[in-house]
PDB file of C-alpha atoms in Angstrom:
ATOM      1  CA  MET A   1     -76.305  40.266  -8.872  1.00 48.00           C
ATOM      2  CA  LYS A   2     -74.935  37.894  -6.243  1.00 46.00           C
ATOM      3  CA  LYS A   3     -74.473  35.140  -8.856  1.00 46.00           C
ATOM      4  CA  SER A   4     -72.539  37.540 -11.101  1.00 49.00           C
ATOM      5  CA  THR A   5     -70.270  38.565  -8.240  1.00 49.00           C
ATOM      6  CA  LEU A   6     -69.591  34.921  -7.315  1.00 41.00           C
ATOM      7  CA  LEU A   7     -68.819  34.069 -10.937  1.00 43.00           C
ATOM      8  CA  ASN A   8     -66.414  36.988 -11.202  1.00 49.00           C
ATOM      9  CA  CYS A   9     -64.597  35.826  -8.053  1.00 43.00           C
ATOM     10  CA  VAL A  10     -64.193  32.284  -9.391  1.00 38.00           C
ATOM     11  CA  VAL A  11     -62.879  33.584 -12.726  1.00 40.00           C
ATOM     12  CA  MET A  12     -60.395  35.885 -10.989  1.00 44.00           C
ATOM     13  CA  PHE A  13     -59.219  33.008  -8.749  1.00 37.00           C
ATOM     14  CA  PHE A  14     -58.396  30.716 -11.680  1.00 37.00           C
ATOM     15  CA  LEU A  15     -56.878  33.603 -13.657  1.00 39.00           C
ATOM     16  CA  THR A  16     -54.588  34.319 -10.723  1.00 41.00           C
ATOM     17  CA  LEU A  17     -53.513  30.662 -10.570  1.00 35.00           C
ATOM     18  CA  THR A  18     -52.804  30.637 -14.308  1.00 38.00           C
ATOM     19  CA  ILE A  19     -50.675  33.779 -14.158  1.00 35.00           C
ATOM     20  CA  ALA A  20     -48.798  32.499 -11.128  1.00 37.00           C
ATOM     21  CA  SER A  21     -48.058  29.172 -12.805  1.00 37.00           C
ATOM     22  CA  CYS A  22     -46.615  30.973 -15.850  1.00 37.00           C
ATOM     23  CA  LYS A  23     -44.293  33.232 -13.863  1.00 35.00           C
ATOM     24  CA  PRO A  24     -40.714  32.012 -13.563  1.00 38.00           C
ATOM     25  CA  GLY A  25     -39.683  30.873 -10.095  1.00 38.00           C
ATOM     26  CA  ILE A  26     -37.646  33.210  -7.988  1.00 34.00           C
ATOM     27  CA  GLU A  27     -34.637  30.894  -8.175  1.00 42.00           C
ATOM     28  CA  GLU A  28     -34.909  30.260 -11.917  1.00 45.00           C
ATOM     29  CA  GLY A  29     -31.758  31.199 -13.787  1.00 44.00           C
ATOM     30  CA  ILE A  30     -29.684  31.252 -10.580  1.00 45.00           C
ATOM     31  CA  PRO A  31     -27.073  28.499 -10.457  1.00 48.00           C
ATOM     32  CA  GLU A  32     -27.295  25.867  -7.752  1.00 58.00           C
ATOM     33  CA  PRO A  33     -25.018  26.647  -4.814  1.00 66.00           C
ATOM     34  CA  CYS A  34     -21.829  24.588  -4.492  1.00 79.00           C
ATOM     35  CA  ASN A  35     -22.340  22.362  -1.475  1.00 75.00           C
ATOM     36  CA  TYR A  36     -18.847  20.874  -1.408  1.00 79.00           C
ATOM     37  CA  LYS A  37     -17.173  23.296   0.981  1.00 74.00           C
ATOM     38  CA  LEU A  38     -17.578  21.371   4.206  1.00 74.00           C
ATOM     39  CA  ASP A  39     -17.811  17.882   2.731  1.00 87.00           C
ATOM     40  CA  ILE A  40     -14.484  18.139   0.928  1.00 91.00           C
ATOM     41  CA  ALA A  41     -12.597  19.419   3.977  1.00 88.00           C
ATOM     42  CA  TYR A  42     -10.916  16.173   4.946  1.00 90.00           C
ATOM     43  CA  LYS A  43      -7.730  14.153   4.499  1.00 91.00           C
ATOM     44  CA  TRP A  44      -7.946  12.069   1.329  1.00 95.00           C
ATOM     45  CA  TYR A  45      -5.458   9.307   0.546  1.00 95.00           C
ATOM     46  CA  ASN A  46      -4.416   8.508  -3.025  1.00 95.00           C
ATOM     47  CA  THR A  47      -5.678   5.259  -4.497  1.00 95.00           C
ATOM     48  CA  TYR A  48      -4.974   5.668  -8.208  1.00 97.00           C
ATOM     49  CA  THR A  49      -4.911   8.218 -11.026  1.00 97.00           C
ATOM     50  CA  THR A  50      -5.984   7.703 -14.627  1.00 98.00           C
ATOM     51  CA  ILE A  51      -4.001   9.736 -17.180  1.00 97.00           C
ATOM     52  CA  ASP A  52      -5.630  10.161 -20.607  1.00 97.00           C
ATOM     53  CA  THR A  53      -3.746  11.867 -23.434  1.00 96.00           C
ATOM     54  CA  TYR A  54      -5.609  13.320 -26.426  1.00 96.00           C
ATOM     55  CA  SER A  55      -4.635  14.514 -29.883  1.00 92.00           C
ATOM     56  CA  ASP A  56      -5.703  18.110 -29.183  1.00 91.00           C
ATOM     57  CA  GLU A  57      -7.188  20.275 -26.465  1.00 89.00           C
ATOM     58  CA  ALA A  58     -10.682  19.632 -27.840  1.00 89.00           C
ATOM     59  CA  ARG A  59     -10.068  15.976 -26.894  1.00 89.00           C
ATOM     60  CA  THR A  60     -11.420  14.648 -30.188  1.00 90.00           C
ATOM     61  CA  LYS A  61      -9.216  11.547 -30.172  1.00 92.00           C
ATOM     62  CA  LYS A  62      -7.670   9.658 -27.265  1.00 93.00           C
ATOM     63  CA  LEU A  63      -4.077   8.680 -27.954  1.00 95.00           C
ATOM     64  CA  ASN A  64      -3.103   6.966 -24.739  1.00 95.00           C
ATOM     65  CA  SER A  65      -4.401   5.968 -21.319  1.00 96.00           C
ATOM     66  CA  LYS A  66      -2.551   4.692 -18.272  1.00 97.00           C
ATOM     67  CA  ILE A  67      -3.099   4.203 -14.563  1.00 98.00           C
ATOM     68  CA  ILE A  68      -0.597   5.146 -11.865  1.00 96.00           C
ATOM     69  CA  SER A  69      -0.742   4.628  -8.088  1.00 95.00           C
ATOM     70  CA  PRO A  70       0.908   7.618  -6.398  1.00 94.00           C
ATOM     71  CA  VAL A  71       1.763   7.425  -2.710  1.00 93.00           C
ATOM     72  CA  GLY A  72       0.400  10.391  -0.829  1.00 94.00           C
ATOM     73  CA  PHE A  73      -2.629  12.387   0.222  1.00 95.00           C
ATOM     74  CA  LEU A  74      -4.647  15.552  -0.289  1.00 95.00           C
ATOM     75  CA  LYS A  75      -5.414  17.264   3.002  1.00 93.00           C
ATOM     76  CA  VAL A  76      -8.119  19.946   2.738  1.00 92.00           C
ATOM     77  CA  ASP A  77      -8.440  21.961   5.933  1.00 90.00           C
ATOM     78  CA  PRO A  78     -11.730  23.706   6.849  1.00 89.00           C
ATOM     79  CA  LYS A  79      -9.733  26.892   7.526  1.00 88.00           C
ATOM     80  CA  GLY A  80      -8.950  27.247   3.819  1.00 89.00           C
ATOM     81  CA  THR A  81      -5.501  25.681   3.501  1.00 91.00           C
ATOM     82  CA  TYR A  82      -4.470  22.465   1.768  1.00 93.00           C
ATOM     83  CA  GLU A  83      -1.471  20.145   1.727  1.00 93.00           C
ATOM     84  CA  ILE A  84      -0.517  17.707  -1.028  1.00 93.00           C
ATOM     85  CA  VAL A  85       2.056  14.953  -0.701  1.00 94.00           C
ATOM     86  CA  SER A  86       2.456  12.752  -3.771  1.00 91.00           C
ATOM     87  CA  ASN A  87       5.597  10.687  -4.348  1.00 88.00           C
ATOM     88  CA  ASP A  88       8.390  13.296  -4.556  1.00 85.00           C
ATOM     89  CA  VAL A  89       6.031  16.294  -4.742  1.00 89.00           C
ATOM     90  CA  ALA A  90       4.813  18.310  -1.740  1.00 92.00           C
ATOM     91  CA  GLN A  91       2.750  21.491  -1.805  1.00 90.00           C
ATOM     92  CA  ILE A  92       1.020  23.769   0.666  1.00 91.00           C
ATOM     93  CA  GLY A  93      -1.363  26.568  -0.208  1.00 90.00           C
ATOM     94  CA  SER A  94      -4.906  27.855  -0.053  1.00 91.00           C
ATOM     95  CA  TRP A  95      -8.072  26.394  -1.524  1.00 92.00           C
ATOM     96  CA  LYS A  96     -11.557  27.543  -2.394  1.00 91.00           C
ATOM     97  CA  ILE A  97     -14.641  26.368  -4.227  1.00 91.00           C
ATOM     98  CA  ASP A  98     -15.364  28.555  -7.256  1.00 88.00           C
ATOM     99  CA  GLU A  99     -19.011  29.583  -6.856  1.00 84.00           C
ATOM    100  CA  LYS A 100     -19.535  29.892 -10.622  1.00 87.00           C
ATOM    101  CA  THR A 101     -17.987  26.619 -11.770  1.00 88.00           C
ATOM    102  CA  CYS A 102     -18.138  24.569  -8.544  1.00 89.00           C
ATOM    103  CA  GLN A 103     -14.483  23.693  -9.145  1.00 93.00           C
ATOM    104  CA  LEU A 104     -11.975  23.037  -6.385  1.00 93.00           C
ATOM    105  CA  VAL A 105      -9.195  25.610  -6.870  1.00 93.00           C
ATOM    106  CA  LEU A 106      -5.786  25.122  -5.245  1.00 92.00           C
ATOM    107  CA  SER A 107      -3.276  27.977  -5.128  1.00 88.00           C
ATOM    108  CA  ASP A 108       0.312  26.921  -4.422  1.00 79.00           C
ATOM    109  CA  LYS A 109       2.227  29.031  -1.895  1.00 67.00           C
ATOM    110  CA  ALA A 110       5.512  28.486  -3.717  1.00 63.00           C
ATOM    111  CA  VAL A 111       4.155  29.452  -7.146  1.00 63.00           C
ATOM    112  CA  THR A 112       1.441  32.010  -6.436  1.00 58.00           C
ATOM    113  CA  SER A 113       0.694  32.627 -10.123  1.00 60.00           C
ATOM    114  CA  ILE A 114      -0.430  29.032 -10.664  1.00 69.00           C
ATOM    115  CA  ALA A 115      -3.815  27.730  -9.595  1.00 83.00           C
ATOM    116  CA  ILE A 116      -4.866  24.113 -10.104  1.00 89.00           C
ATOM    117  CA  GLN A 117      -8.533  23.687 -11.005  1.00 93.00           C
ATOM    118  CA  TYR A 118     -10.308  20.414 -10.306  1.00 95.00           C
ATOM    119  CA  ASP A 119     -13.743  19.331 -11.469  1.00 95.00           C
ATOM    120  CA  ILE A 120     -15.379  17.387  -8.633  1.00 94.00           C
ATOM    121  CA  LEU A 121     -16.764  14.240 -10.258  1.00 94.00           C
ATOM    122  CA  SER A 122     -17.808  12.367  -7.132  1.00 92.00           C
ATOM    123  CA  LEU A 123     -17.823  13.051  -3.408  1.00 92.00           C
ATOM    124  CA  SER A 124     -19.040  10.833  -0.584  1.00 91.00           C
ATOM    125  CA  SER A 125     -18.127  10.294   3.047  1.00 89.00           C
ATOM    126  CA  SER A 126     -15.439   7.798   2.014  1.00 92.00           C
ATOM    127  CA  THR A 127     -14.360   8.617  -1.549  1.00 94.00           C
ATOM    128  CA  LEU A 128     -13.409  11.600  -3.679  1.00 95.00           C
ATOM    129  CA  ILE A 129     -12.863  11.701  -7.457  1.00 96.00           C
ATOM    130  CA  VAL A 130     -11.564  14.878  -9.102  1.00 96.00           C
ATOM    131  CA  LYS A 131     -10.407  15.740 -12.616  1.00 96.00           C
ATOM    132  CA  ARG A 132      -7.925  18.312 -13.861  1.00 95.00           C
ATOM    133  CA  ILE A 133      -6.924  19.152 -17.417  1.00 95.00           C
ATOM    134  CA  VAL A 134      -3.439  20.224 -18.477  1.00 93.00           C
ATOM    135  CA  GLY A 135      -3.299  20.947 -22.208  1.00 93.00           C
ATOM    136  CA  THR A 136      -4.099  17.694 -23.997  1.00 95.00           C
ATOM    137  CA  THR A 137      -3.856  15.546 -20.845  1.00 96.00           C
ATOM    138  CA  VAL A 138      -6.679  14.710 -18.433  1.00 97.00           C
ATOM    139  CA  TYR A 139      -5.854  13.508 -14.921  1.00 97.00           C
ATOM    140  CA  THR A 140      -8.650  11.744 -13.024  1.00 98.00           C
ATOM    141  CA  GLU A 141      -7.551  11.354  -9.417  1.00 97.00           C
ATOM    142  CA  HIS A 142      -9.169   8.863  -7.045  1.00 98.00           C
ATOM    143  CA  TYR A 143      -8.946   9.266  -3.271  1.00 97.00           C
ATOM    144  CA  LYS A 144     -10.380   7.546  -0.214  1.00 95.00           C
ATOM    145  CA  THR A 145     -10.488   8.029   3.512  1.00 91.00           C
ATOM    146  CA  ALA A 146      -8.436   5.625   5.594  1.00 82.00           C
ATOM    147  CA  ASP A 147      -8.819   3.913   8.922  1.00 81.00           C
ATOM    148  CA  CYS A 148      -5.982   4.693  11.288  1.00 87.00           C
ATOM    149  CA  PRO A 149      -3.617   1.755  11.805  1.00 91.00           C
ATOM    150  CA  SER A 150      -3.543  -0.277  14.989  1.00 93.00           C
ATOM    151  CA  ILE A 151      -0.575  -0.922  17.235  1.00 94.00           C
ATOM    152  CA  THR A 152      -0.507  -4.522  15.989  1.00 94.00           C
ATOM    153  CA  GLN A 153      -0.267  -3.413  12.361  1.00 95.00           C
ATOM    154  CA  LEU A 154       2.580  -0.995  13.069  1.00 97.00           C
ATOM    155  CA  ALA A 155       4.561  -3.060  15.590  1.00 97.00           C
ATOM    156  CA  LYS A 156       7.176  -4.495  13.218  1.00 97.00           C
ATOM    157  CA  GLN A 157      10.714  -3.854  12.099  1.00 98.00           C
ATOM    158  CA  TRP A 158      10.604  -1.566   9.062  1.00 98.00           C
ATOM    159  CA  ASP A 159      13.786  -1.440   6.997  1.00 98.00           C
ATOM    160  CA  ASN A 160      14.836   1.807   5.300  1.00 97.00           C
ATOM    161  CA  THR A 161      14.468   2.044   1.527  1.00 97.00           C
ATOM    162  CA  LYS A 162      14.587   5.780   0.776  1.00 97.00           C
ATOM    163  CA  ILE A 163      13.778   9.216   2.176  1.00 96.00           C
ATOM    164  CA  PHE A 164      12.710  12.295   0.218  1.00 95.00           C
ATOM    165  CA  TYR A 165      13.947  15.479   1.873  1.00 95.00           C
ATOM    166  CA  PHE A 166      12.343  18.884   1.232  1.00 96.00           C
ATOM    167  CA  ASP A 167      13.210  22.401   2.333  1.00 96.00           C
ATOM    168  CA  TYR A 168      10.336  23.580   4.526  1.00 95.00           C
ATOM    169  CA  PHE A 169       9.757  27.257   5.320  1.00 93.00           C
ATOM    170  CA  ALA A 170       7.171  27.404   8.079  1.00 89.00           C
ATOM    171  CA  ASN A 171       6.881  31.207   8.078  1.00 88.00           C
ATOM    172  CA  THR A 172       5.730  31.248   4.448  1.00 85.00           C
ATOM    173  CA  ASN A 173       4.336  27.686   4.447  1.00 83.00           C
ATOM    174  CA  GLN A 174       6.392  26.540   1.469  1.00 87.00           C
ATOM    175  CA  ILE A 175       7.839  23.101   0.670  1.00 91.00           C
ATOM    176  CA  VAL A 176      10.439  23.056  -2.122  1.00 90.00           C
ATOM    177  CA  ASN A 177      13.647  21.447  -3.452  1.00 92.00           C
ATOM    178  CA  PRO A 178      13.111  17.692  -3.025  1.00 93.00           C
ATOM    179  CA  TYR A 179      16.047  15.315  -3.055  1.00 94.00           C
ATOM    180  CA  VAL A 180      16.346  11.618  -2.204  1.00 96.00           C
ATOM    181  CA  VAL A 181      18.751   9.705   0.070  1.00 96.00           C
ATOM    182  CA  TYR A 182      19.075   5.977   0.716  1.00 97.00           C
ATOM    183  CA  PRO A 183      19.970   5.442   4.375  1.00 96.00           C
ATOM    184  CA  VAL A 184      20.951   2.034   5.725  1.00 97.00           C
ATOM    185  CA  GLY A 185      19.035   1.005   8.814  1.00 97.00           C
ATOM    186  CA  TYR A 186      15.598   0.360  10.222  1.00 98.00           C
ATOM    187  CA  PHE A 187      12.718   1.748  12.268  1.00 97.00           C
ATOM    188  CA  LYS A 188      11.440  -0.840  14.754  1.00 98.00           C
ATOM    189  CA  LEU A 189       8.143  -0.300  16.579  1.00 98.00           C
ATOM    190  CA  ASN A 190       7.627  -2.705  19.473  1.00 98.00           C
ATOM    191  CA  THR A 191       4.360  -3.896  20.998  1.00 96.00           C
ATOM    192  CA  ASP A 192       5.431  -2.568  24.427  1.00 97.00           C
ATOM    193  CA  LEU A 193       5.358   0.941  22.849  1.00 97.00           C
ATOM    194  CA  THR A 194       9.107   1.341  22.697  1.00 98.00           C
ATOM    195  CA  TYR A 195      11.001   1.916  19.457  1.00 98.00           C
ATOM    196  CA  ASN A 196      14.501   1.366  18.098  1.00 98.00           C
ATOM    197  CA  VAL A 197      16.013   3.261  15.198  1.00 97.00           C
ATOM    198  CA  VAL A 198      19.304   2.677  13.427  1.00 96.00           C
ATOM    199  CA  SER A 199      20.160   5.022  10.550  1.00 94.00           C
ATOM    200  CA  ASP A 200      23.568   4.775   8.885  1.00 94.00           C
ATOM    201  CA  GLY A 201      24.991   3.258  12.060  1.00 94.00           C
ATOM    202  CA  VAL A 202      23.484   5.819  14.467  1.00 95.00           C
ATOM    203  CA  PRO A 203      21.132   4.232  17.057  1.00 96.00           C
ATOM    204  CA  LEU A 204      18.192   5.898  18.804  1.00 95.00           C
ATOM    205  CA  ASN A 205      15.696   4.420  21.272  1.00 96.00           C
ATOM    206  CA  GLY A 206      12.562   5.769  22.910  1.00 97.00           C
ATOM    207  CA  SER A 207       8.805   5.438  23.322  1.00 97.00           C
ATOM    208  CA  TRP A 208       5.951   5.754  20.838  1.00 97.00           C
ATOM    209  CA  LYS A 209       2.171   5.929  20.744  1.00 96.00           C
ATOM    210  CA  LEU A 210      -0.674   6.413  18.293  1.00 94.00           C
ATOM    211  CA  GLY A 211      -1.761  10.029  18.008  1.00 89.00           C
ATOM    212  CA  GLN A 212      -4.378  12.209  16.363  1.00 82.00           C
ATOM    213  CA  PRO A 213      -5.324  13.843  14.132  1.00 78.00           C
ATOM    214  CA  TYR A 214      -4.514  12.176  10.826  1.00 79.00           C
ATOM    215  CA  CYS A 215      -3.144   8.820  12.046  1.00 85.00           C
ATOM    216  CA  MET A 216       0.045   9.946  13.748  1.00 93.00           C
ATOM    217  CA  ILE A 217       3.003   8.007  15.130  1.00 96.00           C
ATOM    218  CA  ASP A 218       4.125  10.104  18.103  1.00 96.00           C
ATOM    219  CA  LEU A 219       7.708   9.526  19.284  1.00 97.00           C
ATOM    220  CA  ASP A 220       8.962  10.541  22.740  1.00 96.00           C
ATOM    221  CA  ALA A 221       5.804  12.591  23.323  1.00 92.00           C
ATOM    222  CA  THR A 222       6.806  13.935  26.750  1.00 88.00           C
ATOM    223  CA  LYS A 223      10.448  14.710  25.942  1.00 91.00           C
ATOM    224  CA  TYR A 224      12.313  17.647  24.418  1.00 91.00           C
ATOM    225  CA  ASN A 225      12.799  15.754  21.156  1.00 90.00           C
ATOM    226  CA  ALA A 226       9.113  14.893  20.679  1.00 94.00           C
ATOM    227  CA  ARG A 227       8.106  14.481  17.047  1.00 95.00           C
ATOM    228  CA  SER A 228       5.168  13.146  15.112  1.00 95.00           C
ATOM    229  CA  PHE A 229       4.848  11.338  11.784  1.00 96.00           C
ATOM    230  CA  GLU A 230       1.718  11.032   9.682  1.00 94.00           C
ATOM    231  CA  VAL A 231       1.037   7.576   8.299  1.00 94.00           C
ATOM    232  CA  VAL A 232       0.720   8.105   4.550  1.00 94.00           C
ATOM    233  CA  LYS A 233       0.449   4.483   3.481  1.00 93.00           C
ATOM    234  CA  LEU A 234       0.499   1.162   5.306  1.00 94.00           C
ATOM    235  CA  THR A 235       0.326  -2.316   3.791  1.00 94.00           C
ATOM    236  CA  THR A 236       1.276  -5.708   5.185  1.00 94.00           C
ATOM    237  CA  ASP A 237       4.842  -5.257   3.970  1.00 96.00           C
ATOM    238  CA  SER A 238       5.418  -1.509   3.519  1.00 97.00           C
ATOM    239  CA  LEU A 239       5.127   1.765   5.423  1.00 97.00           C
ATOM    240  CA  VAL A 240       5.372   5.401   4.304  1.00 96.00           C
ATOM    241  CA  ILE A 241       5.395   8.251   6.831  1.00 97.00           C
ATOM    242  CA  TRP A 242       5.553  12.065   6.534  1.00 96.00           C
ATOM    243  CA  ARG A 243       6.835  14.785   8.861  1.00 96.00           C
ATOM    244  CA  LYS A 244       7.499  18.527   8.765  1.00 95.00           C
ATOM    245  CA  ASP A 245      10.147  19.982  11.067  1.00 95.00           C
ATOM    246  CA  ALA A 246       9.827  23.764  11.326  1.00 93.00           C
ATOM    247  CA  THR A 247      12.924  24.092  13.517  1.00 93.00           C
ATOM    248  CA  ALA A 248      15.191  22.205  11.132  1.00 94.00           C
ATOM    249  CA  GLY A 249      13.477  23.687   8.083  1.00 96.00           C
ATOM    250  CA  LYS A 250      12.968  20.250   6.565  1.00 96.00           C
ATOM    251  CA  ALA A 251      10.157  17.875   5.621  1.00 96.00           C
ATOM    252  CA  PHE A 252      10.584  14.129   5.222  1.00 96.00           C
ATOM    253  CA  LEU A 253       8.738  11.460   3.232  1.00 97.00           C
ATOM    254  CA  GLN A 254      10.149   8.165   4.494  1.00 97.00           C
ATOM    255  CA  TYR A 255       9.725   4.759   2.804  1.00 97.00           C
ATOM    256  CA  TYR A 256      10.162   1.392   4.543  1.00 98.00           C
ATOM    257  CA  LEU A 257       9.742  -2.309   3.820  1.00 98.00           C
ATOM    258  CA  LYS A 258       8.918  -4.940   6.427  1.00 98.00           C
ATOM    259  CA  HIS A 259      12.010  -6.793   7.599  1.00 96.00           C
TER     260      HIS A 259
END
């Protein structure tokens, strides 16, 4: 009798294991959560974009491929807003990660009916690669983080080449109507943390320092006319900076070459 009871217990134990192993897991059939929300919230600088054009929207045949190097950045704020500056285009809006597709979705404040959807191809602490599809064209955009420049790198005379002006409405967070001007002059940053500006014959002098966040050039920080510029791109012979002025209702993307 005891042997029979023991045998029954052993059989029931293995039967239970077999049934349990055949049951689907609790998480089976539930999509993996999108873990990009915090990792993607950063300021990403453009490196290059690949543009592939296909014969149809099914992308059965590639007709053309080219690489461009836009000047700008994608700033993704943890609070749910984003800012794009790319050549003569500037946008502000809201962003989210679609929980079903794991796509990055950007909604432009100026054109609320349009949402840009990006597939996230790669994301690390230093690089971001995203893809968006517009009809028969596929844009693969490459970004990287950037080290903030040093005083030595910035302390040069930078000659004006062009400035893109935008209308900026701070109350609705919209940037629209770009146009370009070509001022004559320069922006000189000195190693003693003073600066000299001449723009179309109008001089201006003051003090400057490096600021945060986002690699800022802060001018006249303690004065009534204090203003800050974000460094968008810096090379050995070129500088691009960006500023929004809520009081004037303007935004500026300013291009310089080393003197």
